[in-house]
Amino acid sequence: MPSLLRPSAPRWAIYALGAPSDLLTVVVVKDGLVLSQTGKDLPWLVAELVRECKLAWPQWARRQSLKPQTMAAAWIVSDDQLFGFEWPCSPIWGPLDIEAESRLEASAQMQLPPAQLALSYEVYRSTERALSVKVNVCQQSKVDACIMQLQALDLQLQVFTTQSQVAGLAAF
């Protein structure tokens, strides 16, 4: 079963407050209880929160000591750290066409090869009933760096998003 679906594990979120060298806020949520730490040293923040988690959720801590599990995490950056744009879709495009066209447009606008981009998009109907797509994109290397940092801390990146999209994390 994917770690995202385990209701017994705490959910982690890392908020990057500004540029990568600025402060980070790490938040852990489980059973309605929210624990958080803010600072610049991610390994220290996670270690402190793991210690607090073990005190707050002793049953989870016992299960963790018997069989360590990688825990799901979301990495949230400020909106200005991702490049975004909107544009109309052709009504005959399917999901693969929308992704391909969005990737090509992002590549042209950012002047980077399509393979170097991490892409997220949302299709919606405009007020004129035409289909449009809202695209958020960043360099894949930025996402890869976050993945590696979290893996070293036994966290698994499940979501990479912006502050304005945090409301959509309720299901996470």
mmCIF file of C-alpha atoms in Angstrom:
data_model
loop_
_atom_site.group_PDB
_atom_site.id
_atom_site.type_symbol
_atom_site.label_atom_id
_atom_site.label_comp_id
_atom_site.label_asym_id
_atom_site.label_seq_id
_atom_site.Cartn_x
_atom_site.Cartn_y
_atom_site.Cartn_z
ATOM 1 C CA MET A 1 0.000 0.000 0.000
ATOM 2 C CA PRO A 2 1.453 3.450 -0.875
ATOM 3 C CA SER A 3 2.572 5.472 2.118
ATOM 4 C CA LEU A 4 0.165 8.249 1.161
ATOM 5 C CA LEU A 5 -2.783 6.025 2.015
ATOM 6 C CA ARG A 6 -1.605 4.934 5.496
ATOM 7 C CA PRO A 7 -3.872 6.855 7.883
ATOM 8 C CA SER A 8 -1.764 5.871 10.888
ATOM 9 C CA ALA A 9 1.381 7.697 9.735
ATOM 10 C CA PRO A 10 1.915 11.405 10.416
ATOM 11 C CA ARG A 11 1.770 13.672 7.372
ATOM 12 C CA TRP A 12 4.737 15.978 6.863
ATOM 13 C CA ALA A 13 4.899 19.301 5.028
ATOM 14 C CA ILE A 14 7.956 21.448 4.410
ATOM 15 C CA TYR A 15 7.260 25.106 3.724
ATOM 16 C CA ALA A 16 10.145 26.881 2.004
ATOM 17 C CA LEU A 17 9.697 30.490 3.089
ATOM 18 C CA GLY A 18 11.394 32.368 0.267
ATOM 19 C CA ALA A 19 14.652 31.412 -1.422
ATOM 20 C CA PRO A 20 16.224 28.020 -0.594
ATOM 21 C CA SER A 21 18.695 29.634 1.839
ATOM 22 C CA ASP A 22 15.865 31.257 3.832
ATOM 23 C CA LEU A 23 13.853 29.721 6.616
ATOM 24 C CA LEU A 24 11.965 26.453 6.364
ATOM 25 C CA THR A 25 8.928 25.490 8.399
ATOM 26 C CA VAL A 26 8.346 21.770 8.867
ATOM 27 C CA VAL A 27 4.840 20.737 9.904
ATOM 28 C CA VAL A 28 3.635 17.313 11.030
ATOM 29 C CA VAL A 29 -0.070 16.482 11.310
ATOM 30 C CA LYS A 30 -1.741 13.373 12.737
ATOM 31 C CA ASP A 31 -5.094 12.848 14.429
ATOM 32 C CA GLY A 32 -5.822 16.585 14.314
ATOM 33 C CA LEU A 33 -2.640 17.467 16.228
ATOM 34 C CA VAL A 34 -0.195 19.832 14.476
ATOM 35 C CA LEU A 35 3.495 20.003 15.417
ATOM 36 C CA SER A 36 5.904 22.433 13.735
ATOM 37 C CA GLN A 37 9.451 23.784 13.819
ATOM 38 C CA THR A 38 11.008 26.688 11.881
ATOM 39 C CA GLY A 39 14.681 27.139 11.043
ATOM 40 C CA LYS A 40 17.349 26.776 8.376
ATOM 41 C CA ASP A 41 18.674 23.278 9.163
ATOM 42 C CA LEU A 42 16.250 20.746 7.678
ATOM 43 C CA PRO A 43 17.842 17.620 9.221
ATOM 44 C CA TRP A 44 17.718 19.219 12.694
ATOM 45 C CA LEU A 45 14.084 20.327 12.190
ATOM 46 C CA VAL A 46 13.035 16.822 11.154
ATOM 47 C CA ALA A 47 14.958 15.186 14.007
ATOM 48 C CA GLU A 48 13.266 17.494 16.529
ATOM 49 C CA LEU A 49 9.847 16.774 15.084
ATOM 50 C CA VAL A 50 10.435 13.020 15.037
ATOM 51 C CA ARG A 51 11.280 13.276 18.752
ATOM 52 C CA GLU A 52 8.077 15.283 19.346
ATOM 53 C CA CYS A 53 6.064 12.787 17.255
ATOM 54 C CA LYS A 54 7.259 9.911 19.406
ATOM 55 C CA LEU A 55 6.046 11.743 22.510
ATOM 56 C CA ALA A 56 2.742 12.794 20.948
ATOM 57 C CA TRP A 57 1.936 9.436 19.337
ATOM 58 C CA PRO A 58 3.479 6.610 21.420
ATOM 59 C CA GLN A 59 1.628 3.871 19.501
ATOM 60 C CA TRP A 60 3.041 5.161 16.212
ATOM 61 C CA ALA A 61 6.508 5.333 17.792
ATOM 62 C CA ARG A 62 6.293 1.667 18.865
ATOM 63 C CA ARG A 63 5.257 0.586 15.361
ATOM 64 C CA GLN A 64 8.022 2.773 13.913
ATOM 65 C CA SER A 65 10.674 1.107 16.069
ATOM 66 C CA LEU A 66 9.517 -2.369 15.005
ATOM 67 C CA LYS A 67 9.290 -1.627 11.303
ATOM 68 C CA PRO A 68 10.560 1.788 10.152
ATOM 69 C CA GLN A 69 8.408 3.246 7.398
ATOM 70 C CA THR A 70 9.076 6.062 4.983
ATOM 71 C CA MET A 71 6.579 8.826 5.689
ATOM 72 C CA ALA A 72 4.783 10.913 3.048
ATOM 73 C CA ALA A 73 5.734 14.570 2.721
ATOM 74 C CA ALA A 74 4.626 17.652 0.803
ATOM 75 C CA TRP A 75 7.121 20.379 -0.164
ATOM 76 C CA ILE A 76 5.470 23.786 -0.467
ATOM 77 C CA VAL A 77 7.234 26.772 -2.048
ATOM 78 C CA SER A 78 6.156 30.380 -2.464
ATOM 79 C CA ASP A 79 4.258 31.086 -5.672
ATOM 80 C CA ASP A 80 7.105 33.137 -7.129
ATOM 81 C CA GLN A 81 9.403 30.076 -7.112
ATOM 82 C CA LEU A 82 7.377 28.403 -9.875
ATOM 83 C CA PHE A 83 6.706 29.700 -13.361
ATOM 84 C CA GLY A 84 3.041 29.694 -14.337
ATOM 85 C CA PHE A 85 0.915 30.553 -17.323
ATOM 86 C CA GLU A 86 -2.561 29.920 -18.742
ATOM 87 C CA TRP A 87 -3.640 29.348 -22.295
ATOM 88 C CA PRO A 88 -6.583 27.931 -24.298
ATOM 89 C CA CYS A 89 -6.860 24.253 -25.204
ATOM 90 C CA SER A 90 -8.189 22.824 -28.415
ATOM 91 C CA PRO A 91 -11.498 20.989 -27.753
ATOM 92 C CA ILE A 92 -10.163 17.914 -29.577
ATOM 93 C CA TRP A 93 -7.114 17.517 -27.310
ATOM 94 C CA GLY A 94 -7.041 14.586 -24.923
ATOM 95 C CA PRO A 95 -5.062 14.437 -21.650
ATOM 96 C CA LEU A 96 -1.840 13.359 -23.392
ATOM 97 C CA ASP A 97 -2.156 16.173 -25.928
ATOM 98 C CA ILE A 98 -2.717 18.755 -23.183
ATOM 99 C CA GLU A 99 0.333 17.550 -21.274
ATOM 100 C CA ALA A 100 2.510 17.490 -24.405
ATOM 101 C CA GLU A 101 1.402 20.946 -25.562
ATOM 102 C CA SER A 102 1.810 22.361 -22.039
ATOM 103 C CA ARG A 103 5.309 20.902 -21.800
ATOM 104 C CA LEU A 104 6.285 22.328 -25.213
ATOM 105 C CA GLU A 105 4.883 25.767 -24.344
ATOM 106 C CA ALA A 106 6.659 25.761 -20.972
ATOM 107 C CA SER A 107 9.883 24.715 -22.678
ATOM 108 C CA ALA A 108 9.599 27.577 -25.169
ATOM 109 C CA GLN A 109 8.773 30.157 -22.492
ATOM 110 C CA MET A 110 11.505 29.019 -20.058
ATOM 111 C CA GLN A 111 14.088 28.313 -22.774
ATOM 112 C CA LEU A 112 14.820 24.845 -21.346
ATOM 113 C CA PRO A 113 14.494 21.370 -22.888
ATOM 114 C CA PRO A 114 11.144 19.703 -22.084
ATOM 115 C CA ALA A 115 12.892 16.828 -20.251
ATOM 116 C CA GLN A 116 14.331 19.300 -17.725
ATOM 117 C CA LEU A 117 10.901 20.525 -16.592
ATOM 118 C CA ALA A 118 8.624 19.366 -13.792
ATOM 119 C CA LEU A 119 5.105 20.176 -14.876
ATOM 120 C CA SER A 120 1.696 20.361 -13.273
ATOM 121 C CA TYR A 121 -1.457 21.536 -14.984
ATOM 122 C CA GLU A 122 -5.162 21.929 -14.391
ATOM 123 C CA VAL A 123 -7.770 22.041 -17.152
ATOM 124 C CA TYR A 124 -10.839 24.186 -16.573
ATOM 125 C CA ARG A 125 -13.728 25.731 -18.491
ATOM 126 C CA SER A 126 -13.525 29.503 -18.873
ATOM 127 C CA THR A 127 -16.553 31.766 -18.577
ATOM 128 C CA GLU A 128 -16.932 31.533 -22.374
ATOM 129 C CA ARG A 129 -17.202 27.721 -21.963
ATOM 130 C CA ALA A 130 -13.885 27.194 -23.755
ATOM 131 C CA LEU A 131 -11.308 24.815 -22.308
ATOM 132 C CA SER A 132 -8.188 26.401 -20.834
ATOM 133 C CA VAL A 133 -5.179 25.030 -18.988
ATOM 134 C CA LYS A 134 -3.321 26.539 -16.039
ATOM 135 C CA VAL A 135 0.288 25.335 -15.984
ATOM 136 C CA ASN A 136 2.874 25.485 -13.171
ATOM 137 C CA VAL A 137 6.404 24.488 -14.015
ATOM 138 C CA CYS A 138 9.888 24.455 -12.522
ATOM 139 C CA GLN A 139 13.181 22.813 -13.294
ATOM 140 C CA GLN A 140 13.119 19.073 -12.615
ATOM 141 C CA SER A 141 16.483 19.425 -10.865
ATOM 142 C CA LYS A 142 14.789 21.520 -8.149
ATOM 143 C CA VAL A 143 12.253 18.764 -7.479
ATOM 144 C CA ASP A 144 15.008 16.115 -7.611
ATOM 145 C CA ALA A 145 17.017 18.062 -4.997
ATOM 146 C CA CYS A 146 13.974 18.111 -2.685
ATOM 147 C CA ILE A 147 13.436 14.374 -3.215
ATOM 148 C CA MET A 148 17.047 13.604 -2.281
ATOM 149 C CA GLN A 149 16.931 15.802 0.848
ATOM 150 C CA LEU A 150 13.749 14.112 2.024
ATOM 151 C CA GLN A 151 14.932 10.576 1.243
ATOM 152 C CA ALA A 152 17.969 11.195 3.442
ATOM 153 C CA LEU A 153 15.498 12.022 6.239
ATOM 154 C CA ASP A 154 13.239 8.959 5.597
ATOM 155 C CA LEU A 155 10.522 11.137 4.086
ATOM 156 C CA GLN A 156 9.019 10.442 0.670
ATOM 157 C CA LEU A 157 8.024 13.416 -1.478
ATOM 158 C CA GLN A 158 4.411 12.944 -2.553
ATOM 159 C CA VAL A 159 3.480 16.540 -3.362
ATOM 160 C CA PHE A 160 5.515 19.519 -4.622
ATOM 161 C CA THR A 161 3.288 22.607 -4.794
ATOM 162 C CA THR A 162 2.904 26.315 -4.084
ATOM 163 C CA GLN A 163 1.427 28.284 -1.188
ATOM 164 C CA SER A 164 -1.621 29.241 -3.281
ATOM 165 C CA GLN A 165 -2.424 25.554 -3.873
ATOM 166 C CA VAL A 166 -2.213 24.476 -0.216
ATOM 167 C CA ALA A 167 -6.007 24.337 0.107
ATOM 168 C CA GLY A 168 -5.918 21.399 -2.315
ATOM 169 C CA LEU A 169 -3.761 19.438 0.142
ATOM 170 C CA ALA A 170 -6.699 18.653 2.412
ATOM 171 C CA ALA A 171 -6.924 15.154 0.926
ATOM 172 C CA PHE A 172 -3.194 14.690 1.524
#
